[in-house]
mmCIF file of C-alpha atoms in Angstrom:
data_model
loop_
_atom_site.group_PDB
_atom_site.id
_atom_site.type_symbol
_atom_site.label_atom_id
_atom_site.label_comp_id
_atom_site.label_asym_id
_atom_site.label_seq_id
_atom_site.Cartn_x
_atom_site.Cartn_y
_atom_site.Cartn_z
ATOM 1 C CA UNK A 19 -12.279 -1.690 -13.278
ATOM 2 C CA UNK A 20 -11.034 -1.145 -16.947
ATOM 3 C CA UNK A 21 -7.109 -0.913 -17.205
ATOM 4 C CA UNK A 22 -6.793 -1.166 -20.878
ATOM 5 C CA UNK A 23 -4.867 2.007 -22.144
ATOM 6 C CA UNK A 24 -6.454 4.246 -25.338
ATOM 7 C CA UNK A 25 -4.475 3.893 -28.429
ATOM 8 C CA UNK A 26 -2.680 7.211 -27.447
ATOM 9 C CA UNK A 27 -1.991 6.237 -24.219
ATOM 10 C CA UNK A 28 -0.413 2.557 -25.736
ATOM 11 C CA UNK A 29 1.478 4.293 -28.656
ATOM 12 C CA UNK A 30 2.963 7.085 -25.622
ATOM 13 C CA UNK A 31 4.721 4.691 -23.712
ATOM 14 C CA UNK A 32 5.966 2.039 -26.853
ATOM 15 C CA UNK A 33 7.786 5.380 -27.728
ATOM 16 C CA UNK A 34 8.944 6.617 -24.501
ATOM 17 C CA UNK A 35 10.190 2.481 -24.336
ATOM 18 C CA UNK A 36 11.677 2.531 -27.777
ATOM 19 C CA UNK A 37 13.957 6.013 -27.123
ATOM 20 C CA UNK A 38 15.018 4.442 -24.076
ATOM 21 C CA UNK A 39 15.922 1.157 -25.474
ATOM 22 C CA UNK A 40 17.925 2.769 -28.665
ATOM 23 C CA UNK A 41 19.364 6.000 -26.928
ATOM 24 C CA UNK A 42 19.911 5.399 -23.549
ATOM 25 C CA UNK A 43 22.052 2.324 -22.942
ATOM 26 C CA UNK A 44 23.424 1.351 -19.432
ATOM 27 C CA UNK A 45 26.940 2.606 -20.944
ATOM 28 C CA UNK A 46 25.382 6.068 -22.268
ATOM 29 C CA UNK A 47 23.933 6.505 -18.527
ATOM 30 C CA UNK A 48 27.077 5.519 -17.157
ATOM 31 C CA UNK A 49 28.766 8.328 -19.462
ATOM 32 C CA UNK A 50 26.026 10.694 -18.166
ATOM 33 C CA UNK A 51 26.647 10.372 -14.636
ATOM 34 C CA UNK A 52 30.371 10.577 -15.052
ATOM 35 C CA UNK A 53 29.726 14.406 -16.472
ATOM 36 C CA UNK A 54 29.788 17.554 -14.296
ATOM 37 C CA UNK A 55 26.479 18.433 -14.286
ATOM 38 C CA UNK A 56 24.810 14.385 -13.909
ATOM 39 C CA UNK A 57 22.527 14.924 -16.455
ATOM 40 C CA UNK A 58 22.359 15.450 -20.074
ATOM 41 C CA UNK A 59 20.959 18.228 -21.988
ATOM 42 C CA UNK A 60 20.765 16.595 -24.946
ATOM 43 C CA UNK A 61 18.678 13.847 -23.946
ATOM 44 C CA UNK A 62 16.520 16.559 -22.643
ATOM 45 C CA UNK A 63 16.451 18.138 -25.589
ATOM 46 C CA UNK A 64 15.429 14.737 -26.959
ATOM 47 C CA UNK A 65 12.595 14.145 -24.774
ATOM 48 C CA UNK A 66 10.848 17.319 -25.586
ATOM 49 C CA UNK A 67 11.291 16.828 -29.146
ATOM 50 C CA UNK A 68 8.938 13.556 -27.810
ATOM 51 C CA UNK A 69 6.253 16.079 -26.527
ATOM 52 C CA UNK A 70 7.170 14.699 -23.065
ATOM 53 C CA UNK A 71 8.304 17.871 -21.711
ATOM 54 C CA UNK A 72 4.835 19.389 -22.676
ATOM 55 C CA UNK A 73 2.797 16.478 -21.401
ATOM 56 C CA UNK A 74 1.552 17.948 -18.019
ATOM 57 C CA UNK A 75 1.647 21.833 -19.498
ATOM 58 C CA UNK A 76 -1.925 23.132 -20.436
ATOM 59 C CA UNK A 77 -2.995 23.285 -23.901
ATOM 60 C CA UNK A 78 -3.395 27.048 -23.417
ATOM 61 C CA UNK A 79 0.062 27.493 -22.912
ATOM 62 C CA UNK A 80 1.152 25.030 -25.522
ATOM 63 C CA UNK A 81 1.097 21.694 -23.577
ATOM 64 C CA UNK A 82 -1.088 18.443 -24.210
ATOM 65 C CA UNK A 83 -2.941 18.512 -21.218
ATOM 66 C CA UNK A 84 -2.108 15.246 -20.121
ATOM 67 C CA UNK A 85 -3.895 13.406 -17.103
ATOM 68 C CA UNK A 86 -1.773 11.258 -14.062
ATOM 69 C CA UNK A 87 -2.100 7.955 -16.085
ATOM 70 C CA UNK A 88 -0.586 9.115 -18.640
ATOM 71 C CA UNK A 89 2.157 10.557 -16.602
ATOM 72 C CA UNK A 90 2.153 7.202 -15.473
ATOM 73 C CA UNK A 91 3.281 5.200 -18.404
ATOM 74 C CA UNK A 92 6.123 7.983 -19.402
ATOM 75 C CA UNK A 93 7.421 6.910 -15.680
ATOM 76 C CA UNK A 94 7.543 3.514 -16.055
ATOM 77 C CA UNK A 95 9.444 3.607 -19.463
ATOM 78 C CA UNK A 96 11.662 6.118 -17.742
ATOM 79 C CA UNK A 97 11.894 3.849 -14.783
ATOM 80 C CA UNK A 98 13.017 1.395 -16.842
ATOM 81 C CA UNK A 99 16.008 3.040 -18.077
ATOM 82 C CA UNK A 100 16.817 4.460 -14.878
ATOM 83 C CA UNK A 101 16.826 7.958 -16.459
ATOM 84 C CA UNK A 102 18.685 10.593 -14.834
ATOM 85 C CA UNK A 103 16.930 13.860 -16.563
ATOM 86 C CA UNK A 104 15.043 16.073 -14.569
ATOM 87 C CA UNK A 105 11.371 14.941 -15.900
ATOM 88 C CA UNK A 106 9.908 14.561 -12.327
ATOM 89 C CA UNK A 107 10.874 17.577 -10.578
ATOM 90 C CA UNK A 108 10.619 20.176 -14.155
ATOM 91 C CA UNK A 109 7.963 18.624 -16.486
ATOM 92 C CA UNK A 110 5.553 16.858 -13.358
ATOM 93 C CA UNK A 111 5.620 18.619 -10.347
ATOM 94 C CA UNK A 112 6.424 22.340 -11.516
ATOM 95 C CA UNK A 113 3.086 21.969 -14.125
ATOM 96 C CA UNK A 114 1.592 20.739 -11.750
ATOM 97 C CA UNK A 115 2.004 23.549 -8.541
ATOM 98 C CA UNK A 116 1.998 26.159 -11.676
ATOM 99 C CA UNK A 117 -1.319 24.726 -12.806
ATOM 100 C CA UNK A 118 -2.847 25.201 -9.179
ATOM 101 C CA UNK A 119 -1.285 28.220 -8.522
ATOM 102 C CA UNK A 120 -4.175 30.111 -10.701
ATOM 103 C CA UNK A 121 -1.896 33.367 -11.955
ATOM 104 C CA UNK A 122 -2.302 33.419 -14.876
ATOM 105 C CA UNK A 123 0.879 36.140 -15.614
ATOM 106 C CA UNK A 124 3.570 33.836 -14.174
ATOM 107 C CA UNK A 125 1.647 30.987 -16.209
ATOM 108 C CA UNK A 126 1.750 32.753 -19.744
ATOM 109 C CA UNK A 127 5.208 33.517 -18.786
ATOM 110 C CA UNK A 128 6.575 30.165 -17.879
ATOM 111 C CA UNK A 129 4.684 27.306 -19.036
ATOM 112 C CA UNK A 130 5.420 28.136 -22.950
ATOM 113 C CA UNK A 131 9.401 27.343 -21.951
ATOM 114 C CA UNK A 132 8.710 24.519 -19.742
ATOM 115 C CA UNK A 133 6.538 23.004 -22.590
ATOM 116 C CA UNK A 134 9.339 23.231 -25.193
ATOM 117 C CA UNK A 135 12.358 21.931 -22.415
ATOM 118 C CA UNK A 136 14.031 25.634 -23.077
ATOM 119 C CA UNK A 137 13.846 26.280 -19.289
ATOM 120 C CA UNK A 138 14.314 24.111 -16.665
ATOM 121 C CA UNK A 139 11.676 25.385 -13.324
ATOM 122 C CA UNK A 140 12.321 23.798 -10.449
ATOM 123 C CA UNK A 141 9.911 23.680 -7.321
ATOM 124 C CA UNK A 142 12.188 24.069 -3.978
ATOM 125 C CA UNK A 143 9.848 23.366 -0.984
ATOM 126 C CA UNK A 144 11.674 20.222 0.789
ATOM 127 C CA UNK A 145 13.456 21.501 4.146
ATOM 128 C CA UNK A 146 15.783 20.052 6.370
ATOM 129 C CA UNK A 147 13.794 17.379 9.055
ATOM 130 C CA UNK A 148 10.863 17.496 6.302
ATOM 131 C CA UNK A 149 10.366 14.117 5.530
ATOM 132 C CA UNK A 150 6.896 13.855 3.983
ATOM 133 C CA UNK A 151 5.178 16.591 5.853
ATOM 134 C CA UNK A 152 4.568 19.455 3.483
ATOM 135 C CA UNK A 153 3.245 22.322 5.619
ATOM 136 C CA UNK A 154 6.937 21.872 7.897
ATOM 137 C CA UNK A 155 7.973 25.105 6.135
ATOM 138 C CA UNK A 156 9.919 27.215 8.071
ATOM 139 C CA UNK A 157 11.813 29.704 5.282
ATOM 140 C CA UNK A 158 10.111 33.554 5.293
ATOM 141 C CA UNK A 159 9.205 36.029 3.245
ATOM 142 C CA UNK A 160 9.024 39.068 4.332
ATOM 143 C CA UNK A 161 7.417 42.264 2.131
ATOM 144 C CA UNK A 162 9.833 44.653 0.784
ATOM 145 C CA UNK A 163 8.377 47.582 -1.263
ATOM 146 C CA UNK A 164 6.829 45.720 -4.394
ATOM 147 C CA UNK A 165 8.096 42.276 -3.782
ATOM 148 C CA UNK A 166 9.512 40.017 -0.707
ATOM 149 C CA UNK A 167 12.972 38.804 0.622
ATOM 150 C CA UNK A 168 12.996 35.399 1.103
ATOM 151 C CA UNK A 169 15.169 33.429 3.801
ATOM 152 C CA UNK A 170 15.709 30.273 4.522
ATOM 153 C CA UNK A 171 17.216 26.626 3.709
ATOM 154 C CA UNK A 172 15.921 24.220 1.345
ATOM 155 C CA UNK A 173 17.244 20.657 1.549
ATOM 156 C CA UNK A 174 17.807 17.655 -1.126
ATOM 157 C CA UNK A 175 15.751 19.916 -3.952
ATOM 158 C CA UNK A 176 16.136 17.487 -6.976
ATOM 159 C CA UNK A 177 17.981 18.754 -9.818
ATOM 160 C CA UNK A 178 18.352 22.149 -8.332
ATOM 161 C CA UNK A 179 21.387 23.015 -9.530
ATOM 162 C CA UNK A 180 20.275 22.551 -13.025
ATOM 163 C CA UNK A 181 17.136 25.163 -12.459
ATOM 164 C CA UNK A 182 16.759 28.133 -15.253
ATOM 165 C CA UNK A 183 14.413 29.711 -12.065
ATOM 166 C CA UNK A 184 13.678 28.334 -8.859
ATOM 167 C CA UNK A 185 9.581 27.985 -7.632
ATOM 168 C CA UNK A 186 10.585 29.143 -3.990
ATOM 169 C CA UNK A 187 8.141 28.011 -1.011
ATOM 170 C CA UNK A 188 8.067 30.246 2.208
ATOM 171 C CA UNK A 189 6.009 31.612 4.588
ATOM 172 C CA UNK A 190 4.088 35.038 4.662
ATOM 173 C CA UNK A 191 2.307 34.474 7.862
ATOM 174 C CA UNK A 192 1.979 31.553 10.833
ATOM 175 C CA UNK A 193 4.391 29.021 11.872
ATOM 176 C CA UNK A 194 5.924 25.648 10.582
ATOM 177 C CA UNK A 195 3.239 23.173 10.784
ATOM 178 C CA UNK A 196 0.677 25.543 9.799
ATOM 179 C CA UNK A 197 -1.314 24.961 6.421
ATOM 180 C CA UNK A 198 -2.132 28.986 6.520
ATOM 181 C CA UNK A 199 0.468 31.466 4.857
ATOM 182 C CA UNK A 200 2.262 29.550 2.482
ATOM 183 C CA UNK A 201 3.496 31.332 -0.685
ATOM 184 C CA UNK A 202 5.259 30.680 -3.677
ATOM 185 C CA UNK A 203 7.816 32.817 -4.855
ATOM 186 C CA UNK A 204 9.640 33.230 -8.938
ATOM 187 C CA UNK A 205 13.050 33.220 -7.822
ATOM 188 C CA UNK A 206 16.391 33.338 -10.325
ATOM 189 C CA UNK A 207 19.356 31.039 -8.826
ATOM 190 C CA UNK A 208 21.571 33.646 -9.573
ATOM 191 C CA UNK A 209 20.418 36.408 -7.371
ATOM 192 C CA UNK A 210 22.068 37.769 -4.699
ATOM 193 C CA UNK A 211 22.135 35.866 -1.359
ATOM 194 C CA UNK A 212 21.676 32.428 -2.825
ATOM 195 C CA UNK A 213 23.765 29.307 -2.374
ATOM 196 C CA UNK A 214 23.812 26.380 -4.274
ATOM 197 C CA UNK A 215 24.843 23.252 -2.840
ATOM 198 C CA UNK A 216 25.192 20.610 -5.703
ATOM 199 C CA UNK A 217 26.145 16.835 -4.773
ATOM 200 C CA UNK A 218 25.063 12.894 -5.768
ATOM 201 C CA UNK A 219 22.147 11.456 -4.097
ATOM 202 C CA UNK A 220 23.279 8.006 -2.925
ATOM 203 C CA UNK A 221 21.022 6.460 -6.123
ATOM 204 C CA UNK A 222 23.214 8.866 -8.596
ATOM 205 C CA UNK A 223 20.334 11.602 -9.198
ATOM 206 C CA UNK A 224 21.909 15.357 -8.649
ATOM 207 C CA UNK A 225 20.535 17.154 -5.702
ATOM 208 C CA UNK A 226 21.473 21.147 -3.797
ATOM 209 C CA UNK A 227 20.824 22.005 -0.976
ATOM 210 C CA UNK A 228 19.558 26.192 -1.369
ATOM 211 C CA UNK A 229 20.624 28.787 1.200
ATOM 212 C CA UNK A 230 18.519 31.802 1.166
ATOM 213 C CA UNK A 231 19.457 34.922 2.819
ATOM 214 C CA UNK A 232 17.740 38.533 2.073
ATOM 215 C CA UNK A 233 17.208 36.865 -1.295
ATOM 216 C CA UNK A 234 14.402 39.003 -3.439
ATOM 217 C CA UNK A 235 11.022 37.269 -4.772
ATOM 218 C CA UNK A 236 8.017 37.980 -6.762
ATOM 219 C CA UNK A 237 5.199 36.021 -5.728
ATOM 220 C CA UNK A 238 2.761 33.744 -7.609
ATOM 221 C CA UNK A 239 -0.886 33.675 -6.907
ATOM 222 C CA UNK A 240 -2.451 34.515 -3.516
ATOM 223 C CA UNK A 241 0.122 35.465 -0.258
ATOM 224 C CA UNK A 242 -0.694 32.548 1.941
ATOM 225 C CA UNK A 243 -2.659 30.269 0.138
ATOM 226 C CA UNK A 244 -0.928 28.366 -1.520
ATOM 227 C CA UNK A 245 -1.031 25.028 0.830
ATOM 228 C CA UNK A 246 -4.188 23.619 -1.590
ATOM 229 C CA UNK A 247 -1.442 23.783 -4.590
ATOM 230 C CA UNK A 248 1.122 22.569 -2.822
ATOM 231 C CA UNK A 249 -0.253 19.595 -1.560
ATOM 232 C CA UNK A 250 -2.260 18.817 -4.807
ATOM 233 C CA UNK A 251 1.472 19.059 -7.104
ATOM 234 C CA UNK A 252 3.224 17.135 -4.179
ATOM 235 C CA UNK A 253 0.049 13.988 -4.574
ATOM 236 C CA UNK A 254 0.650 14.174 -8.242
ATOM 237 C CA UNK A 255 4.317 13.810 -7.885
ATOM 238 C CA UNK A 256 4.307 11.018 -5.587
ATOM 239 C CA UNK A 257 1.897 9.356 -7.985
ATOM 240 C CA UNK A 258 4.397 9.441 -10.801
ATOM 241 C CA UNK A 259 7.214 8.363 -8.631
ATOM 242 C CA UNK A 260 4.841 5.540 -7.636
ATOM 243 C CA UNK A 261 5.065 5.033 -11.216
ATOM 244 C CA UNK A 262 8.986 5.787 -11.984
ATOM 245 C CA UNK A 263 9.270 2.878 -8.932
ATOM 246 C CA UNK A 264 6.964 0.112 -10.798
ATOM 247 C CA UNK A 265 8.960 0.663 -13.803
ATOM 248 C CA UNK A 266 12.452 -0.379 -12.105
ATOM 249 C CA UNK A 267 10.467 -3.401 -10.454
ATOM 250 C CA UNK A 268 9.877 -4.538 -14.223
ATOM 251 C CA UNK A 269 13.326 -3.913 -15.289
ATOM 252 C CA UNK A 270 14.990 -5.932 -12.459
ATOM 253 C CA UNK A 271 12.792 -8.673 -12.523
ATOM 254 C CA UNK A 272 13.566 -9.250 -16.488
ATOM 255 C CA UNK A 273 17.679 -8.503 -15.588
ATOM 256 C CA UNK A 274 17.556 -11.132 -12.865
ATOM 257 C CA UNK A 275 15.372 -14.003 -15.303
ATOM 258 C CA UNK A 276 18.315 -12.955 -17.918
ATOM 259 C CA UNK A 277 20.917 -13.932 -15.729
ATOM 260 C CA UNK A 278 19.421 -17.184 -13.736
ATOM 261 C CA UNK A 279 19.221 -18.576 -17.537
ATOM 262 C CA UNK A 280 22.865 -17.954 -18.453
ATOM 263 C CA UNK A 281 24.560 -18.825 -14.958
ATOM 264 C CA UNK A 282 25.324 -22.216 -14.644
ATOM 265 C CA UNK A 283 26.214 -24.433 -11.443
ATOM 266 C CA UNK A 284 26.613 -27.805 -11.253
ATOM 267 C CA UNK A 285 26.347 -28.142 -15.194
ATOM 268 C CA UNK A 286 22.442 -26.430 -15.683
ATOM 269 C CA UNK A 287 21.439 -22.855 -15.692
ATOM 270 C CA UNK A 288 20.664 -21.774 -11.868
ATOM 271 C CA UNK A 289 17.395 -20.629 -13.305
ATOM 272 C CA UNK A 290 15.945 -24.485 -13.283
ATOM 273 C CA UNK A 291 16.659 -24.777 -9.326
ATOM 274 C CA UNK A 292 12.997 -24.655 -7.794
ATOM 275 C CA UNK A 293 14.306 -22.912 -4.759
ATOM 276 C CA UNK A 294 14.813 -19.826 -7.265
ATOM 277 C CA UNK A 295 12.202 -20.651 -9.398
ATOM 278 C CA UNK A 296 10.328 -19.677 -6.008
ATOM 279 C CA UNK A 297 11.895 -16.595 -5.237
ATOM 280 C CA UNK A 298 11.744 -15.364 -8.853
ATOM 281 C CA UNK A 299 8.009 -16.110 -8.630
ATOM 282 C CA UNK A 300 7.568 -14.093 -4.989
ATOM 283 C CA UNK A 301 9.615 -11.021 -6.931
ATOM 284 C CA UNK A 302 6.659 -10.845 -9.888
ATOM 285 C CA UNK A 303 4.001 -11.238 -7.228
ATOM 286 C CA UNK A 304 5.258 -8.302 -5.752
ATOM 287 C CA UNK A 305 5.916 -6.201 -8.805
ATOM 288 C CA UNK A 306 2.872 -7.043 -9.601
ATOM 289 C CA UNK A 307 0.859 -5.846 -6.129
ATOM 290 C CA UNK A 308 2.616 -2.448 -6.904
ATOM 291 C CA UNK A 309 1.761 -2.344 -10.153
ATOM 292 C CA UNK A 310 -1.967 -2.445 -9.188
ATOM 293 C CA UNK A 311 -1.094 0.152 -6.380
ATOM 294 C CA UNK A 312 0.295 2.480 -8.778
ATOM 295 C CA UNK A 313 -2.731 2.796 -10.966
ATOM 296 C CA UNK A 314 -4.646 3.405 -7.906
ATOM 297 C CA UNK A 315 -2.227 6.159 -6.934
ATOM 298 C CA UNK A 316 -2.509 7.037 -10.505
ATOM 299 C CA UNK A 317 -6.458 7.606 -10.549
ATOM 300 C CA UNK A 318 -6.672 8.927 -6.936
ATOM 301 C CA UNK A 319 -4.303 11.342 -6.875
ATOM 302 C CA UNK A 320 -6.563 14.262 -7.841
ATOM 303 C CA UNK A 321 -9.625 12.934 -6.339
ATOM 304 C CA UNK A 322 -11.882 15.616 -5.158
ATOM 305 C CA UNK A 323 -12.339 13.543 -1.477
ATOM 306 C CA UNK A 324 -8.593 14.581 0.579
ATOM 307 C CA UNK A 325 -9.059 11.560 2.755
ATOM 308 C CA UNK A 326 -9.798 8.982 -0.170
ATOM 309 C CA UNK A 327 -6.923 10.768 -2.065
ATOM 310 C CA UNK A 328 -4.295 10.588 0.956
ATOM 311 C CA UNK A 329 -4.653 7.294 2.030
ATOM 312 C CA UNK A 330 -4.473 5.496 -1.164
ATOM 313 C CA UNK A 331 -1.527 7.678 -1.971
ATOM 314 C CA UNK A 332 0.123 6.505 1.196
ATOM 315 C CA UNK A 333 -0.888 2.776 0.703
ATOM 316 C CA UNK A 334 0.742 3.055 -2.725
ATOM 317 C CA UNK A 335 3.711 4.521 -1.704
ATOM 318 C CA UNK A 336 3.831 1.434 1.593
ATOM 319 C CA UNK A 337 2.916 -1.476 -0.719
ATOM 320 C CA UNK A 338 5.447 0.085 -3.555
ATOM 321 C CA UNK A 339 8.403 0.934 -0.928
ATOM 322 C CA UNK A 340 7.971 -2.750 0.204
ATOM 323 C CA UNK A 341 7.924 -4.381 -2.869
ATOM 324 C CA UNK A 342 11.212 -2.464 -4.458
ATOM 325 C CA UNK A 343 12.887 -3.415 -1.366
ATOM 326 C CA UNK A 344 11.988 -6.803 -1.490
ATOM 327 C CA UNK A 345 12.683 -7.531 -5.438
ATOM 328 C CA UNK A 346 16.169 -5.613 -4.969
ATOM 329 C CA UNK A 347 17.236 -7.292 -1.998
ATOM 330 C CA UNK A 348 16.521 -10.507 -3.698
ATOM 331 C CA UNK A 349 17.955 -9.408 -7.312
ATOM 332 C CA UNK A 350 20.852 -8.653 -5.329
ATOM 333 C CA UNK A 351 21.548 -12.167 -3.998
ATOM 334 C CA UNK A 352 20.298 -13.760 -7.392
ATOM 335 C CA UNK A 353 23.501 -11.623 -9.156
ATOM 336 C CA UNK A 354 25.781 -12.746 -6.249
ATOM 337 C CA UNK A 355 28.682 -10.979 -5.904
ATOM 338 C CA UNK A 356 28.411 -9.364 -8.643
ATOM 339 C CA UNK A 357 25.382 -7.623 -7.962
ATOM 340 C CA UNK A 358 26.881 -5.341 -5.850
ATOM 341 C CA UNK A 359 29.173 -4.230 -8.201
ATOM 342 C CA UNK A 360 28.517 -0.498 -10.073
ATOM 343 C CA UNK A 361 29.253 -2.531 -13.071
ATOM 344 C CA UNK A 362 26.407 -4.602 -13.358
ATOM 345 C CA UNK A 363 22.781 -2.145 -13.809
ATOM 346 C CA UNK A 364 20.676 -4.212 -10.873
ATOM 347 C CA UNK A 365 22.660 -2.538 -8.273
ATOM 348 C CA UNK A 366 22.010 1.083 -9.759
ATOM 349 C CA UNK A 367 18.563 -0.124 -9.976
ATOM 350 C CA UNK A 368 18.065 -1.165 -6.462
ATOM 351 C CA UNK A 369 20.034 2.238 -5.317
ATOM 352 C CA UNK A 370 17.522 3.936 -7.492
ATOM 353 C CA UNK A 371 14.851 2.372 -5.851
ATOM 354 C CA UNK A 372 16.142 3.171 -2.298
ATOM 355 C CA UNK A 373 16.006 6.631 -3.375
ATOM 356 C CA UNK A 374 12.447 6.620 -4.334
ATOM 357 C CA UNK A 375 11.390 4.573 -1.366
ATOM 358 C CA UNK A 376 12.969 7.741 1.364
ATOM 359 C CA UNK A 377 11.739 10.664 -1.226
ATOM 360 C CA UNK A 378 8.225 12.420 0.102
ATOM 361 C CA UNK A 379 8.253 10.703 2.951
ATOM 362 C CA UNK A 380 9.508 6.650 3.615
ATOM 363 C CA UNK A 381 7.432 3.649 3.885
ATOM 364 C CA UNK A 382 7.079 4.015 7.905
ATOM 365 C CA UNK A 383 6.240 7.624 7.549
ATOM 366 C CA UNK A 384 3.316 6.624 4.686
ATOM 367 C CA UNK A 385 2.221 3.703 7.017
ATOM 368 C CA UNK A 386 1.654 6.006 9.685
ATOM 369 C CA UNK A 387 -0.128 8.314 7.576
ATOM 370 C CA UNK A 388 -2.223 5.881 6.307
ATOM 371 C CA UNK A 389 -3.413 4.898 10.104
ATOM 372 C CA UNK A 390 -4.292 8.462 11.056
ATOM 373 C CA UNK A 391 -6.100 9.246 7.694
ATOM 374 C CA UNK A 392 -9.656 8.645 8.742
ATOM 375 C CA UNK A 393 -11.182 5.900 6.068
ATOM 376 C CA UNK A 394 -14.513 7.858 4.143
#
């Protein structure tokens, strides 16, 4: 299979690499995360001024119509930098559940901000006990002259305190578990009957939890149908956080060579002891296995065959899981001490990758997945 990237798709991620070698520094990121809200709006303001923001909107609506491998590259240079802005939750998945959605009203109406990074949509579907199972939905709407009250609880929502409007997921009909009567819901974060949560994931990324009680809702596309969308904006997530994953890998690999060249014992840089030499060597292997996986999350993840597209999503998201554990653990011990420390940027990357491993489900919960996802 070819690999090799269109110009475009080369010339994409050197400048997604270049703004986040020359504007975002580990100090600028530390400076970020030491702010109220976690995350800055001027780098967001930066990135759309990239066309990043607009990458997965639909050139209808003002967006370049961008496919998952190019998603893909923006993720790894992001990865790389361990960047804290909202791009996965607000410029991947919300494009991508709008995009399946099929109203074309609430499209018009919200994809023209999204493209430009003027408003910040956030999908809130993840509930308490979720894990990766995306029809455990348990929060109901219920119809109330010309719209629907909404209650419920949605848990760990990425960057949902920072949301200009809030994609709400609840049921209509049926019972958690079921893929029947789903619905999405427009909902403002100021309304009446909402509370916002807002804490620090333990890799640094802001989080809320959303209380919803008699909390009014205007629904987007078809009452009850929207499972199909759902699932299809949650695969193409996961891709791209397949992807954010990778680019970390790459990132701690190169810290960890840095530092085995300039830390000495015994008169010689550690890096010329073969017993490192080996372990350095097992860490690329295995950056490298996930790099392969992620490309085939990449190109699967909107395959037309659901068993094809599921398990490869969930091997990606096992081999990937695995490997970040395995080059962070060992990055760790490389650093010594001092790896540990919130000073040095391996151990925010291997919290970062922690993060990504337990997001839409954890490597057992994938594995598992994989097994009972008949093979076509």
């Amino acid at each position: 299979m070819d690999f090799n990237f269109s110009e475009e798709q080369q010339l994409l991620a050197d400048t997604v690499r270049r703004f986040v070698r020359e504007s975002y520094s580990f100090e600028a990121r530390r400076e970020i995360l030491k702010s109220q809200e976690g995350w800055s709006r001027d780098v967001w303001n930066e990135l759309a001024g990239l066309g990043l923001t607009a990458l997965n909107v639909p050139e209808a609506h003002g967006g370049l119509n961008a496919g998952p491998v190019d998603t893909m590259l923006v993720m790894n240079a992001l990865g790389e930098g361990l960047v804290v802005e909202p791009f996965l939750s607000a410029a991947v998945f919300t494009p991508a559940l709008l995009s399946r959605l099929g109203d074309e009203k609430a499209a018009a109406d919200l994809f023209p901000g999204i493209a430009s990074g003027e408003r910040i949509v956030i999908v809130a579907h993840q509930e308490p006990h979720t894990r990766g199972e995306i029809a455990h939905l348990a929060t109901r709407a219920e119809k109330s002259g010309d719209g629907y009250v909404i209650d419920g609880h949605k848990a760990v929502i990425a960057h949902g305190g920072a949301a200009d409007e809030l994609l709400v997921t609840a049921r209509t009909s049926g019972k958690a578990g079921d893929t029947d009567g789903m619905s999405v819901f427009r909902v403002d974060p100021k309304s009446a009957g909402i509370t916002v949560t807002r804490y620090r994931t333990i890799d640094g990324q802001t989080a809320a939890d959303i209380e919803l009680k008699g909390v009014k809702g205007n629904l987007i596309g078809a009452a009850g149908k929207a499972f199909a969308a759902i699932e299809g904006a949650y695969e193409v997530t996961l891709s791209a956080l397949c992807a954010e994953a990778v680019g970390i890998m790459k990132a701690v690999n190169a810290a960890t060579l840095e530092y085995t060249k300039s830390r000495k014992q015994f008169g010689q840089p550690i890096a010329k002891f073969q017993v490192l030499q080996h372990r350095m060597a097992d860490m690329f292997l295995q950056s490298e296995q996930a790099l392969s996986m992620s490309y085939l999350a990449a190109i699967k993840c909107t395959d037309p065959d659901a068993n094809e597209r599921k398990r490869s999503l969930s091997a990606a998201k096992v081999i990937i899981g695995q490997a970040g554990r395995f080059v962070g653990q060992q990055a760790i011990q490389l650093h010594g001490g001092m790896g540990m420390t919130d000073e040095l940027m391996v151990s925010h990357h291997f919290k970062r990758l922690t993060g990504i491993d337990i997001t839409f489900g954890d490597t057992d919960f994938h594995l598992e997945q994989f097994v009972a996802t008949p093979a076509t």
